[in-house]
mmCIF file of N, CA, C and O and ligand atoms in Angstrom:
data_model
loop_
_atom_site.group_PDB
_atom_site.id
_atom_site.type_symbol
_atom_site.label_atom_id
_atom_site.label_comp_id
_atom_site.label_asym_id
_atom_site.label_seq_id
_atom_site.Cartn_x
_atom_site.Cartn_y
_atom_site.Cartn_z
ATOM 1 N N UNK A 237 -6.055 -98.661 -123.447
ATOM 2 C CA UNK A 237 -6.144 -98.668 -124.904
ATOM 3 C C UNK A 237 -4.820 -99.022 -125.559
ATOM 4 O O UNK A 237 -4.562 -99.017 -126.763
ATOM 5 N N UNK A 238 -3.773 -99.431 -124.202
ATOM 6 C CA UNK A 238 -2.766 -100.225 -125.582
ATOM 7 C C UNK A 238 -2.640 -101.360 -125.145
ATOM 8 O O UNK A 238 -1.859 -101.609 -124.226
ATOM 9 N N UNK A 239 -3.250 -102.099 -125.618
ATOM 10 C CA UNK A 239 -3.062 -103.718 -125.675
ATOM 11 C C UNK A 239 -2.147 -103.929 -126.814
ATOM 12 O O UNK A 239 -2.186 -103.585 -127.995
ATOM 13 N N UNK A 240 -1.218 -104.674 -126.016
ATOM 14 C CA UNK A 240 -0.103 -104.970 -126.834
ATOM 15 C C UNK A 240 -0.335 -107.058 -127.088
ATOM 16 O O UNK A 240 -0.297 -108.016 -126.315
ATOM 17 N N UNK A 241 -0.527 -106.917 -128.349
ATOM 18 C CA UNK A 241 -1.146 -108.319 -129.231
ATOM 19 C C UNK A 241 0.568 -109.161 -129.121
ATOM 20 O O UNK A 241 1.336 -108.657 -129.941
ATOM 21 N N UNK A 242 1.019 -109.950 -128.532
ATOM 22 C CA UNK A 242 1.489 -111.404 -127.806
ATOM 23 C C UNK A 242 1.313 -112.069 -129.335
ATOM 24 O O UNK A 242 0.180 -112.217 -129.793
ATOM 25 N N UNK A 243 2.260 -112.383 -129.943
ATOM 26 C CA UNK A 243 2.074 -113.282 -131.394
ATOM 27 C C UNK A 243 2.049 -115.001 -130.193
ATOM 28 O O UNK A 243 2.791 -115.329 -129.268
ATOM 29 N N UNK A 244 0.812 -115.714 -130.839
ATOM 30 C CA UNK A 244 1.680 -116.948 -130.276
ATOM 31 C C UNK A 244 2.756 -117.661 -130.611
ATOM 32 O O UNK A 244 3.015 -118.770 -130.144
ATOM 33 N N UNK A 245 3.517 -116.976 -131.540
ATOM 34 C CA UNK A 245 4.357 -117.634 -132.092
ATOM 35 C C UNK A 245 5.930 -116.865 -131.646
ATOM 36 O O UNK A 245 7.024 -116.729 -132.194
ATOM 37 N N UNK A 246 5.414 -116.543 -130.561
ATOM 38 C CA UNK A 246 7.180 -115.187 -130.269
ATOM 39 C C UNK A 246 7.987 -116.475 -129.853
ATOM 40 O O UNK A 246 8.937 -116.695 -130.604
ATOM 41 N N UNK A 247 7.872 -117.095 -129.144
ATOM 42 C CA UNK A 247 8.916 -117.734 -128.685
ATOM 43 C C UNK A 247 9.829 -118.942 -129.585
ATOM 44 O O UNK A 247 10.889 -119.537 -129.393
ATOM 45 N N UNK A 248 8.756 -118.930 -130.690
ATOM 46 C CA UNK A 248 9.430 -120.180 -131.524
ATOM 47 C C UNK A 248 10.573 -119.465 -132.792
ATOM 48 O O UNK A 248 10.413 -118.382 -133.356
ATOM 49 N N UNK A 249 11.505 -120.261 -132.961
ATOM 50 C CA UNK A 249 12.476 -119.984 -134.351
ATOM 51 C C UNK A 249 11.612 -119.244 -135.690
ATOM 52 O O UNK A 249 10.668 -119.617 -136.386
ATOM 53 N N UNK A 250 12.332 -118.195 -135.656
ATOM 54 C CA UNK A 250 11.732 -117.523 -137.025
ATOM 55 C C UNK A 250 12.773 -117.526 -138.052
ATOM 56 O O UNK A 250 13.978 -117.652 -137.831
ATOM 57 N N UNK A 251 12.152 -117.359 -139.324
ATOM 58 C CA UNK A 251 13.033 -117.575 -140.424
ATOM 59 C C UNK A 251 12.290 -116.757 -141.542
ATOM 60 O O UNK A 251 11.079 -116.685 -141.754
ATOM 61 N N UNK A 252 13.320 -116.169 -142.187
ATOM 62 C CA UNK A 252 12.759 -115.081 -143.186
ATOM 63 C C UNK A 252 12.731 -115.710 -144.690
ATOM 64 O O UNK A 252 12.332 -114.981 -145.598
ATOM 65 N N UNK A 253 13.059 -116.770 -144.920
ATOM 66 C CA UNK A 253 12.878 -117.455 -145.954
ATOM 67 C C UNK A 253 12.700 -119.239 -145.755
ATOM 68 O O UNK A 253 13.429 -119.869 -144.989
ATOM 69 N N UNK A 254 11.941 -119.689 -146.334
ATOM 70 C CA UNK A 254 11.421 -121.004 -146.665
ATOM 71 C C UNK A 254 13.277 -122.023 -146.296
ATOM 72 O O UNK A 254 13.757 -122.777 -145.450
ATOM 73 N N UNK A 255 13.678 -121.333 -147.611
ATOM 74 C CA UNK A 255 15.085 -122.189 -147.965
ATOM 75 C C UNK A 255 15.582 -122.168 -146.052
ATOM 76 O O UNK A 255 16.070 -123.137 -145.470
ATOM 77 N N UNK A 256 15.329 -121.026 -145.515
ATOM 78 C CA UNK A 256 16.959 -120.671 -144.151
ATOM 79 C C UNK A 256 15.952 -121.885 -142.967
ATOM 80 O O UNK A 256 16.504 -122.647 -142.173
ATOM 81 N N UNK A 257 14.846 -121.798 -143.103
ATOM 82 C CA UNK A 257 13.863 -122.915 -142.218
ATOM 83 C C UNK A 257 14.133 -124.322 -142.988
ATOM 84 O O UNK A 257 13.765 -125.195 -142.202
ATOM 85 N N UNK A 258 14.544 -124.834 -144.007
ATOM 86 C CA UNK A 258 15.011 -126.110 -144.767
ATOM 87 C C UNK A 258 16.288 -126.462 -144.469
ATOM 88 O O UNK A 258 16.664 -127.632 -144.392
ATOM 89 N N UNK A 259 17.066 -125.382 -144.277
ATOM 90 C CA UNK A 259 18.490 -125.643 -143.538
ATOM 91 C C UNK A 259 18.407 -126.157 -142.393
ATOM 92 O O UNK A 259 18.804 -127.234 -141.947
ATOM 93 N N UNK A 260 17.726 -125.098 -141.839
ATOM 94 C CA UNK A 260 17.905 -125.475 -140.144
ATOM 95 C C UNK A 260 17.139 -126.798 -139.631
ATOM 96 O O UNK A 260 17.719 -127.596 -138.895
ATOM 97 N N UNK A 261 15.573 -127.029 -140.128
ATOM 98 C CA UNK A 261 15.448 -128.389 -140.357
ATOM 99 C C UNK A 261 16.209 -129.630 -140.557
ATOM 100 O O UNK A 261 16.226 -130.710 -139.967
ATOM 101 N N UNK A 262 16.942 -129.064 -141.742
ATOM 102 C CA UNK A 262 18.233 -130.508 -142.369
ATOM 103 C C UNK A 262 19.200 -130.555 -141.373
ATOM 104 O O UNK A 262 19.718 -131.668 -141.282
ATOM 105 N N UNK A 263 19.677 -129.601 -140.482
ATOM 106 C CA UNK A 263 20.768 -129.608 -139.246
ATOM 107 C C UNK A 263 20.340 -130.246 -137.925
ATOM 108 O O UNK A 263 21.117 -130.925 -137.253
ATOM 109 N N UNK A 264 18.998 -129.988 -137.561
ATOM 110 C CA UNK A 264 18.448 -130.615 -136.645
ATOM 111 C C UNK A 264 18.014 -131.920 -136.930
ATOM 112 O O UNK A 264 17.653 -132.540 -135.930
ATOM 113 N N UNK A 265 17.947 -132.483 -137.932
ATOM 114 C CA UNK A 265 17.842 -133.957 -138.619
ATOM 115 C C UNK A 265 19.188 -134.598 -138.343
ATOM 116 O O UNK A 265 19.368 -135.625 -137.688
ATOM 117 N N UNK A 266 20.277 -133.711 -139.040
ATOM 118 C CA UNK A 266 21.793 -134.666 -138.885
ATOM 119 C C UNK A 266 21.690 -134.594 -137.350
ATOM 120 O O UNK A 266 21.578 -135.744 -136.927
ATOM 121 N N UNK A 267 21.683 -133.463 -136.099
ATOM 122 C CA UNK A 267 22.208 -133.608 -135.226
ATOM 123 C C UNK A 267 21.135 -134.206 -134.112
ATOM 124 O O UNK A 267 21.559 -134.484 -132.990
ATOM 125 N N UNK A 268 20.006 -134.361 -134.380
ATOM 126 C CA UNK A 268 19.127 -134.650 -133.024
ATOM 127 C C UNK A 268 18.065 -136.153 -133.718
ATOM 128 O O UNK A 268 17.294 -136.874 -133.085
ATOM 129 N N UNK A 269 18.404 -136.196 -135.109
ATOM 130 C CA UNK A 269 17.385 -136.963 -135.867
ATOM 131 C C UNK A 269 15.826 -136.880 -135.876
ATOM 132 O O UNK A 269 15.129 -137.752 -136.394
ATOM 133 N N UNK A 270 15.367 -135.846 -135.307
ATOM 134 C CA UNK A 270 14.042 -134.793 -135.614
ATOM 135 C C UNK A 270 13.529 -134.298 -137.018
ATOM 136 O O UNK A 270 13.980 -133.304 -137.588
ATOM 137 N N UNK A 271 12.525 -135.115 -137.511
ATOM 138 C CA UNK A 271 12.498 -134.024 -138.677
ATOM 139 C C UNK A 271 11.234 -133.606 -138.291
ATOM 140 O O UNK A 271 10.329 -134.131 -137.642
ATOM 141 N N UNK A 272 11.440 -132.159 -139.037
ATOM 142 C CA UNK A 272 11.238 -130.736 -138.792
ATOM 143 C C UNK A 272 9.859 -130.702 -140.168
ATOM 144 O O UNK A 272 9.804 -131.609 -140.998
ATOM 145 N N UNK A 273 8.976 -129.654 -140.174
ATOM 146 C CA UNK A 273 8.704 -129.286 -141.355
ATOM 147 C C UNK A 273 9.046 -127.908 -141.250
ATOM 148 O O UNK A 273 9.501 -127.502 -140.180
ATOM 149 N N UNK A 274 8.906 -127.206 -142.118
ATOM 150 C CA UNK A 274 8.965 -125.648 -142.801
ATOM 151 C C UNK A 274 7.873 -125.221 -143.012
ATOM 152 O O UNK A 274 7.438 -125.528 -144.122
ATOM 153 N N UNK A 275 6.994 -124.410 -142.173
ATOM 154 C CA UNK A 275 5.399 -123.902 -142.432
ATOM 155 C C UNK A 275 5.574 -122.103 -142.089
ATOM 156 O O UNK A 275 6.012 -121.504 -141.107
ATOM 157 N N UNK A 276 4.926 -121.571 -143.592
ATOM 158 C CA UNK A 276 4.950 -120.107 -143.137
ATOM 159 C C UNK A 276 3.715 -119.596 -142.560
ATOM 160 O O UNK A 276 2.551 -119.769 -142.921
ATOM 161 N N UNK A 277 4.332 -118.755 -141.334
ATOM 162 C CA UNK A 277 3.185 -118.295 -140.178
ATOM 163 C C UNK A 277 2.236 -117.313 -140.666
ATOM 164 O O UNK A 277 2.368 -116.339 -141.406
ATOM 165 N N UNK A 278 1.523 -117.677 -140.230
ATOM 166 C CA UNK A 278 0.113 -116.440 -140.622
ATOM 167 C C UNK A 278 0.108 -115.424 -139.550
ATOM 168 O O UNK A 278 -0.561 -114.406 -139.722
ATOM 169 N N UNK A 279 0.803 -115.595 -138.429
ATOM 170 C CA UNK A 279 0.708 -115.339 -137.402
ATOM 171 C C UNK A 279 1.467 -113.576 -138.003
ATOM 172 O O UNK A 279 0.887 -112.499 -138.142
ATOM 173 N N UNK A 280 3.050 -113.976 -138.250
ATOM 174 C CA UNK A 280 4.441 -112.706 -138.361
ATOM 175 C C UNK A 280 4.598 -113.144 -139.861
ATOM 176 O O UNK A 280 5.420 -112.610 -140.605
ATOM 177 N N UNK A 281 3.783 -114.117 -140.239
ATOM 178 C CA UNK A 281 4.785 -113.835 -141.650
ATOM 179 C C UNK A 281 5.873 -114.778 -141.897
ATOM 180 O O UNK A 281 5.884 -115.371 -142.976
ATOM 181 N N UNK A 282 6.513 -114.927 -141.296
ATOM 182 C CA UNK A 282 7.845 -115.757 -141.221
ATOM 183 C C UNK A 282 7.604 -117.326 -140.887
ATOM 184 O O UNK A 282 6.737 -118.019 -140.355
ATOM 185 N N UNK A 283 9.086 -117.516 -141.610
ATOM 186 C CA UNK A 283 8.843 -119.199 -141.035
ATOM 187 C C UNK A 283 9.133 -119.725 -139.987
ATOM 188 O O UNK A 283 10.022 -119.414 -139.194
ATOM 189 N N UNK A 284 8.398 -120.541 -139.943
ATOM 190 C CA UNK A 284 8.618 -121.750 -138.130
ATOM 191 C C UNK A 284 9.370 -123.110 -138.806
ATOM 192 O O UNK A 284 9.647 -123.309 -139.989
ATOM 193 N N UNK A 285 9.507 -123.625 -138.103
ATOM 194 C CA UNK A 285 9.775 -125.356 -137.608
ATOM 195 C C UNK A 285 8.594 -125.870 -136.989
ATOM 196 O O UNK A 285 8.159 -125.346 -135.964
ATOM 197 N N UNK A 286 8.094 -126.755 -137.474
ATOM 198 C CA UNK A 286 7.031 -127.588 -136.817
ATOM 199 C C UNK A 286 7.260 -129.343 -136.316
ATOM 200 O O UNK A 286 7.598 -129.681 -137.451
ATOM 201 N N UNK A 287 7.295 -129.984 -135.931
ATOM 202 C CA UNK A 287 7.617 -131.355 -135.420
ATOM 203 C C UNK A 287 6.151 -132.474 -135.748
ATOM 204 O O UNK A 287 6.085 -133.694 -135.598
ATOM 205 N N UNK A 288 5.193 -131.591 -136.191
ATOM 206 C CA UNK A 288 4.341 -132.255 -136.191
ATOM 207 C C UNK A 288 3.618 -132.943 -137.178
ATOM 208 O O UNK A 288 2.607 -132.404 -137.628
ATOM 209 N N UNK A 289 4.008 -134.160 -137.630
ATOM 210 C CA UNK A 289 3.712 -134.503 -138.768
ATOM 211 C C UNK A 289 2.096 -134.619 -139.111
ATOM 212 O O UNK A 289 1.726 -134.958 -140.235
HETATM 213 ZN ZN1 ZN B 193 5.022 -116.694 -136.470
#
């Protein structure tokens, strides 16, 4: 009776605001030329990075 619920999202970059996931996006743009989007998780709440246009 304790199932412990696995977010699928544990392993990816979390971000507690929109803006701190727009940064880190814009850094991984200058340094890898990846752009990123900013999508908030339904999963934790928080924001991800997504690659997937
Ligand atoms: Zn999440």
């Amino acid at each position: 009776m304790n199932e412990v619920e696995v977010l699928p999202c544990a392993d990816k970059l979390a971000f507690d605001s929109e803006k701190e996931a727009q940064d880190q996006a814009r850094v991984i743009k200058w340094q890898r030329d990846i752009k990123l989007k900013a999508y908030k998780c339904r999963h934790c709440g928080l924001w991800h990075l997504s690659s997937n246009s």
